[in-house]
Structures are given as C-alpha cells and as structure tokens.
mmCIF file of C-alpha atoms in Angstrom:
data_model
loop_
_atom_site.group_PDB
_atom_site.id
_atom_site.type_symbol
_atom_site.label_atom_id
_atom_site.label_comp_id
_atom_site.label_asym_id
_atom_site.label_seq_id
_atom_site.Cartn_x
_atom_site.Cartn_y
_atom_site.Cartn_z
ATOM 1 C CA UNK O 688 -32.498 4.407 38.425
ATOM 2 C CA UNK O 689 -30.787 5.486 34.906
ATOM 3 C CA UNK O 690 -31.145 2.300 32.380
ATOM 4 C CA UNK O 691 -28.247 2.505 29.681
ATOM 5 C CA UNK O 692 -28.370 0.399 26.976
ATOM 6 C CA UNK O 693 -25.790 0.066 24.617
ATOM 7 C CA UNK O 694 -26.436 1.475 21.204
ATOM 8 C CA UNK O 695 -26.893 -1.010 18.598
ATOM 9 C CA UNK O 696 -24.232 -0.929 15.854
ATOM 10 C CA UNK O 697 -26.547 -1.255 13.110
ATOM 11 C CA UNK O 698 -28.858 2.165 14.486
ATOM 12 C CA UNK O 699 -25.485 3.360 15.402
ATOM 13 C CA UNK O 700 -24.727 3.752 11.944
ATOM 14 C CA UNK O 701 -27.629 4.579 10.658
ATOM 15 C CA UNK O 702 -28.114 7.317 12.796
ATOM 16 C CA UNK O 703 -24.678 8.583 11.417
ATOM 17 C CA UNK O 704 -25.925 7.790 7.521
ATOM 18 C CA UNK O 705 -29.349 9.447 7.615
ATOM 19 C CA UNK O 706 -28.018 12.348 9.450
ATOM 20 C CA UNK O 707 -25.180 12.724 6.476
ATOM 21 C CA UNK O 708 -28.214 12.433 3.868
ATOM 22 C CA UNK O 709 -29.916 15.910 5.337
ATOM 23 C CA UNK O 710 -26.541 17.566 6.453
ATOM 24 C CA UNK O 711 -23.730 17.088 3.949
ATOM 25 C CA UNK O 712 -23.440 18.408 0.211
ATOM 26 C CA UNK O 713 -23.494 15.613 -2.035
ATOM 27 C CA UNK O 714 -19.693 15.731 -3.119
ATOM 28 C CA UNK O 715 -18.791 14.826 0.384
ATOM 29 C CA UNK O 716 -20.971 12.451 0.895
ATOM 30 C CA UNK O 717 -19.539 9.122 0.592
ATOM 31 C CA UNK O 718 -17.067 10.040 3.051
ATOM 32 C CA UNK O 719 -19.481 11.127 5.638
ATOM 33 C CA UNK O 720 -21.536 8.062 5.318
ATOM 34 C CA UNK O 721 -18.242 6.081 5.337
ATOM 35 C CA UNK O 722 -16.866 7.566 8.543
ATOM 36 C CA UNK O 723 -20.238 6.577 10.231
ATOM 37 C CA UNK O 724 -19.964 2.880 9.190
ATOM 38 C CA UNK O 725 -16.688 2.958 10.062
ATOM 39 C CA UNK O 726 -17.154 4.363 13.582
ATOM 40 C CA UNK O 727 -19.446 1.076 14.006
ATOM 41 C CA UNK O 728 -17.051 -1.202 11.795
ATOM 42 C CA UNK O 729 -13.244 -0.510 11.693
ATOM 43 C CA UNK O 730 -11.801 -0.301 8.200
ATOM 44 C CA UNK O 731 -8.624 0.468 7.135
ATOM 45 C CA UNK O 732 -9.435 1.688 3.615
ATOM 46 C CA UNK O 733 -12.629 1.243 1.406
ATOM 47 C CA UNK O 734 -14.101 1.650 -2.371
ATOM 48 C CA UNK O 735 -17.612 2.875 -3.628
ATOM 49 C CA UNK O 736 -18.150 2.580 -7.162
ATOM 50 C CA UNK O 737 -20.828 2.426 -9.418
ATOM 51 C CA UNK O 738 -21.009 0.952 -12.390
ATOM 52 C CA UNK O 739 -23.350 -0.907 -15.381
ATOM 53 C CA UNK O 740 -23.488 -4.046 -16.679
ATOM 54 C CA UNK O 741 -23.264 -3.735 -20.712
ATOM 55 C CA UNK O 742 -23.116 -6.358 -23.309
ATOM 56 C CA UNK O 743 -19.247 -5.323 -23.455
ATOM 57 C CA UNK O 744 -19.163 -6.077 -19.769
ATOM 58 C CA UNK O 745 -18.750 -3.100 -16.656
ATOM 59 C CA UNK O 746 -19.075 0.460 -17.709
ATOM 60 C CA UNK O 747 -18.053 2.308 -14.486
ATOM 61 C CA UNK O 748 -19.464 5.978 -13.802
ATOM 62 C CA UNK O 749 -17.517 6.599 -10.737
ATOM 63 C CA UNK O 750 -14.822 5.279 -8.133
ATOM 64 C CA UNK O 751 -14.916 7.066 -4.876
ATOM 65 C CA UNK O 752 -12.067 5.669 -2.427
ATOM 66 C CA UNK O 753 -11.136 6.443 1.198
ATOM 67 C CA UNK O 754 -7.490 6.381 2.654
ATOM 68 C CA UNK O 755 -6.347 4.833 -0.758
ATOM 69 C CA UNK O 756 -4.602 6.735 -3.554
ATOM 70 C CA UNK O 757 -5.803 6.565 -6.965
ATOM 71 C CA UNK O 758 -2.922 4.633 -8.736
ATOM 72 C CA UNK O 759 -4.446 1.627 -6.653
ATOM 73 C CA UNK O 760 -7.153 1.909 -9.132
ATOM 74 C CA UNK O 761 -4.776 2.442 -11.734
ATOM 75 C CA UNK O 762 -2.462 -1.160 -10.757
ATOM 76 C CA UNK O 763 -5.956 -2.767 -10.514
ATOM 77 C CA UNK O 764 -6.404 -2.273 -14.236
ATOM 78 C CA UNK O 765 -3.949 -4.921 -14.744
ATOM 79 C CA UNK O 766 -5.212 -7.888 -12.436
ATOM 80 C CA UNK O 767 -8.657 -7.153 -12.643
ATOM 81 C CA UNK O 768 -9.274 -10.192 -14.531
ATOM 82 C CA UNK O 769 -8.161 -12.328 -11.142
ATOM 83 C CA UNK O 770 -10.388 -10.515 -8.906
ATOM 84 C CA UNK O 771 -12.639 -13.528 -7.710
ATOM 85 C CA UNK O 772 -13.692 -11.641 -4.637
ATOM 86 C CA UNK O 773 -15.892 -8.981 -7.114
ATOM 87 C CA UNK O 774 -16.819 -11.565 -9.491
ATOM 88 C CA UNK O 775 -17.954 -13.882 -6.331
ATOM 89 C CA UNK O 776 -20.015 -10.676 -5.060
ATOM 90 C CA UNK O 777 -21.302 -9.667 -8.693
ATOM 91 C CA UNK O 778 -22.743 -13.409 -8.877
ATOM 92 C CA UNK O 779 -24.606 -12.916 -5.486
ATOM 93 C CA UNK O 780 -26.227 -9.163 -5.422
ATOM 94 C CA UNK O 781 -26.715 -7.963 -2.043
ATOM 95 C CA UNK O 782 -24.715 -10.961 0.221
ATOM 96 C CA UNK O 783 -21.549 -9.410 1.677
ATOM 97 C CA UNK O 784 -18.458 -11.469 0.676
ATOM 98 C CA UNK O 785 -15.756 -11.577 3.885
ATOM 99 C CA UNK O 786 -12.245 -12.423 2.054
ATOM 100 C CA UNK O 787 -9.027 -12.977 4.052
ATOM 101 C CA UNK O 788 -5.415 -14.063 2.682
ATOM 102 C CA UNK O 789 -5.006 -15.674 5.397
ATOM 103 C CA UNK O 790 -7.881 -18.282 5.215
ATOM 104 C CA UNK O 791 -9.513 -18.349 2.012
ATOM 105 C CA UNK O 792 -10.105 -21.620 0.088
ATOM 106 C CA UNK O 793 -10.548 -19.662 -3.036
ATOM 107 C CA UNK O 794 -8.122 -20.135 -6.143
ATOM 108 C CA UNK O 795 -6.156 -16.756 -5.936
ATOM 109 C CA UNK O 796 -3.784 -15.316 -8.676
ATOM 110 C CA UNK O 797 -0.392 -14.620 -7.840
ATOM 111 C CA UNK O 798 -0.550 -10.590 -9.479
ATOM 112 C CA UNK O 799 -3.808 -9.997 -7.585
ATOM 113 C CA UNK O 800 -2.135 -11.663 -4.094
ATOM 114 C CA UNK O 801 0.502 -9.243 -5.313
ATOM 115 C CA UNK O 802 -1.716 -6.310 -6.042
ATOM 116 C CA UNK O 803 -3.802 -6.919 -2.789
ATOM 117 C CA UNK O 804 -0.695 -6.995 -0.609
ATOM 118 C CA UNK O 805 0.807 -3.630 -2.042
ATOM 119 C CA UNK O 806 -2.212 -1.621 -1.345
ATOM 120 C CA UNK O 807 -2.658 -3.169 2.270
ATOM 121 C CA UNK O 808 -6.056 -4.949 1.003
ATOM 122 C CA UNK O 809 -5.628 -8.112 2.652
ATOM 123 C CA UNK O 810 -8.964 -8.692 4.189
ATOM 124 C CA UNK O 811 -11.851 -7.131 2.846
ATOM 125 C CA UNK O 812 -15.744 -7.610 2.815
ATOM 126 C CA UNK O 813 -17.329 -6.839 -0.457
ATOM 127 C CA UNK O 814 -20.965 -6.251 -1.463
ATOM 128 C CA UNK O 815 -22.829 -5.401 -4.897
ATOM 129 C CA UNK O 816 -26.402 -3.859 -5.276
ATOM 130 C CA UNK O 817 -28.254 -3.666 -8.159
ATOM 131 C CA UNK O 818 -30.828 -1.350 -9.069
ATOM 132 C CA UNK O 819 -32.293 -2.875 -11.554
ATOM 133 C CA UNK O 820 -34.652 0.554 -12.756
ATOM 134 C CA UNK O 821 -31.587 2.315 -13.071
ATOM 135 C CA UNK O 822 -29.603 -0.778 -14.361
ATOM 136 C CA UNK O 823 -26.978 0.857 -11.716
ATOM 137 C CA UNK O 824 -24.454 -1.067 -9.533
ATOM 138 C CA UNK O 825 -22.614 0.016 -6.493
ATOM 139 C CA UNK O 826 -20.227 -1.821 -5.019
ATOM 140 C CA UNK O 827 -18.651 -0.924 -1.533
ATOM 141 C CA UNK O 828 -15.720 -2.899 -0.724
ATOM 142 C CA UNK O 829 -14.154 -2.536 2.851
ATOM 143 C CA UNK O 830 -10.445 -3.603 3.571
ATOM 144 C CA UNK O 831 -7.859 -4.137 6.469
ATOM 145 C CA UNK O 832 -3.997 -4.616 5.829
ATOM 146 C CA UNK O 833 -2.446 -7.879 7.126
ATOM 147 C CA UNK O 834 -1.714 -6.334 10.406
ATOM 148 C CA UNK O 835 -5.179 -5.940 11.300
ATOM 149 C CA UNK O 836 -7.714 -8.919 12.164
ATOM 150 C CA UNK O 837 -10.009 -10.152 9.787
ATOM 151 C CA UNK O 838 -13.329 -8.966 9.750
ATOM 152 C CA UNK O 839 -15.633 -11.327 11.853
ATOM 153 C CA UNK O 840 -18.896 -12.998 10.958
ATOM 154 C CA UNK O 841 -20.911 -10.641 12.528
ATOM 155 C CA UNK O 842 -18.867 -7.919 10.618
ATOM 156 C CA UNK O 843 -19.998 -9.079 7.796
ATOM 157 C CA UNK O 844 -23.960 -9.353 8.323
ATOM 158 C CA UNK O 845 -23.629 -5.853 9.718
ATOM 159 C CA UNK O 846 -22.355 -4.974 6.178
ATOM 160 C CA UNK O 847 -24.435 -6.799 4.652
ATOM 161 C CA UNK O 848 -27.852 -5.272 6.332
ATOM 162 C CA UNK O 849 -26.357 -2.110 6.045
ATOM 163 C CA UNK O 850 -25.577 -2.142 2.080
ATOM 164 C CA UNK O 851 -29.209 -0.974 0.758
ATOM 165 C CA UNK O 852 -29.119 1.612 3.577
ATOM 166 C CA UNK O 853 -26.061 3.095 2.117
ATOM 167 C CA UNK O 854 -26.887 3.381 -1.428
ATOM 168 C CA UNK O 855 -30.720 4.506 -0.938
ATOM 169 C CA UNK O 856 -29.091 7.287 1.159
ATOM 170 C CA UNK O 857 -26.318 8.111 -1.107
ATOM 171 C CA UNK O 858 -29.568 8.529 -3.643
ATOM 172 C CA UNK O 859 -31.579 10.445 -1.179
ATOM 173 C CA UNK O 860 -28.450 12.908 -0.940
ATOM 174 C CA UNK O 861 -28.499 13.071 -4.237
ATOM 175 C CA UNK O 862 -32.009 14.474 -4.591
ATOM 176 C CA UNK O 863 -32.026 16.686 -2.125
ATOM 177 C CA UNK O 864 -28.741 18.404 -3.062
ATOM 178 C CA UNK O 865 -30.199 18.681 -6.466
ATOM 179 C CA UNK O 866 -33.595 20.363 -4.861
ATOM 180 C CA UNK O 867 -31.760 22.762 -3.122
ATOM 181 C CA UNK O 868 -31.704 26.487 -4.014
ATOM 182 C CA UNK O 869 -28.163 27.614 -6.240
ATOM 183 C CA UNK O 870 -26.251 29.819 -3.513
ATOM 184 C CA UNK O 871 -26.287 32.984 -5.465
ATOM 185 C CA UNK O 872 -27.722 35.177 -7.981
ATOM 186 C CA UNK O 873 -26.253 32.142 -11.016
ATOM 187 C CA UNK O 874 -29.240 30.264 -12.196
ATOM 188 C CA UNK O 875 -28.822 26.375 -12.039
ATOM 189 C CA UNK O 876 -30.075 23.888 -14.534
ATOM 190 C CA UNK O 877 -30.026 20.148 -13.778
ATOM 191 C CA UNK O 878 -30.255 16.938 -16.274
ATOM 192 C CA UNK O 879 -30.563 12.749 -15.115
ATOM 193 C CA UNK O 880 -28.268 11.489 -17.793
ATOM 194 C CA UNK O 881 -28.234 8.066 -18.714
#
C-alpha cells in the first residue's frame, strides 16, 4: 500500500527557500526564494526591502521587487506618508498584516487608494523583521490586483511563520556567496559596511 500525504505548504516552501540558499548566487536570490513562496502562496507582485530606523526616520539600503516596475517605487515617494498598512506592520515586528480595499476598516487616503489601484496592489499582506544586532529591517510585502481574491487567514499565518525563514536565508545566501572562491585568476576582497 503507497501512503501519500500531501506536502505541507509551510515545508513546501521551505524546501524551495533552503534549497535557493545553497544553489543560487546571491543577486538572484530574492527571486528564487520568492518563486518558492509563491508556488505555496499565489501573489501577483511583491516587495523586499531593507531598511534602518534613524533618528531622521527610514534609511533604505535596498528595494528588490518582483513583477512590478520601478516607477511604482518612484509614485510611492509621493503617498508614502498615507501608507497605514507599513506603518501598522512597522508598529508590530514580525505579525503579518492582511490588507484588502475591499474590506478594510482602516482610514485610507484617497492618493494612496489611488496609488494602490494603479499598480494593481489592492490586497496585500505585509510583514517587518527587525534585527535588532544589525539594527536592519526587511520588509516583504505581497500583493494581488482587485481581480484576484484576497489573501485568506491562513494565508496570512503562512506568511507570517514563514517571514524569519526568509530573511535568515536571504542572510545565509549572503555568507556563503561571500565564502565562495572568485571564478578566476582576479583576486576578491570583501568589506561588512555599516
């Protein structure tokens, strides 16, 4: 008798994450470790950034995005100041916020119900994680366009349990890309900059 047991979504994409951390050069690897969430948790479009907190308020080091242009980062400039759904999730480090047009009881700005509309972010689930010995945040924001159902409740505690398994691999990717041996005769000098 063959048992078959359907793989959990959660080891599902972990599987796909871990696997990414030994097999994929650093530069690509937000996207790999995206796809294999997103195999597990259909998305639309998504954001990873990272970021610190400063006395003059976010200093972001990087924006990585997936099936979104840049100039939605660029437009976002100008409602930023409206975005409840990031402050919400800054406020509460590590819980998963599920945000939907269509249902949410939250005081909403008309240029960032404008600006989410445009770029087909209508329903999104949002998380921030703070390291707090590297003073680093990532955020990782997932969206669907109005066309799409909202994410579910269980969507978002999958999200949410996945979060620290995301960044600790994007940091484990990190490492071992740095460890690696230069391809070539060109010698290779690495710095942690601050």
């Amino acid at each position: 008798i063959s048992i078959r047991r359907m793989p959990d979504p959660i080891d599902a994409a972990l599987q796909g994450i871990y696997r990414a951390v030994r097999g994929v050069p650093s530069p690509a690897f937000k996207d790999a470790a995206l796809a294999a969430l997103r195999a597990q948790l259909p998305f639309d479009a998504a954001g990873w950034g990272t970021f610190a907190i400063t006395p003059q308020g976010a200093q972001v080091h990087s924006v990585h995005l997936v099936d979104l242009p840049m100039a939605m980062m660029a437009d976002y400039e100008a409602v930023k100041q409206h975005d409840t759904l990031s402050a919400r999730a800054l406020a509460r480090p590590g819980t998963t916020r599920n945000v939907s047009l269509r249902t949410t009881r939250w005081p909403l700005h008309p240029d960032m119900v404008a600006h989410v509309r445009r770029w087909g972010l209508d329903h999104s689930l949002g998380t921030v994680s703070i390291d707090t010995g590297l003073q680093l945040c990532n955020a990782i924001s997932l969206y669907r366009g109005d066309a799409q159902p909202p994410f579910t409740p269980a969507q978002r505690l999958l999200k949410q349990r996945l979060m620290p398994h995301l960044v600790e691999a994007w940091n484990l990717n990190a490492l071992m890309f740095c460890d690696r041996p230069s391809d070539g005769p060109a010698r290779r000098h690495l710095a942690l900059v601050d």
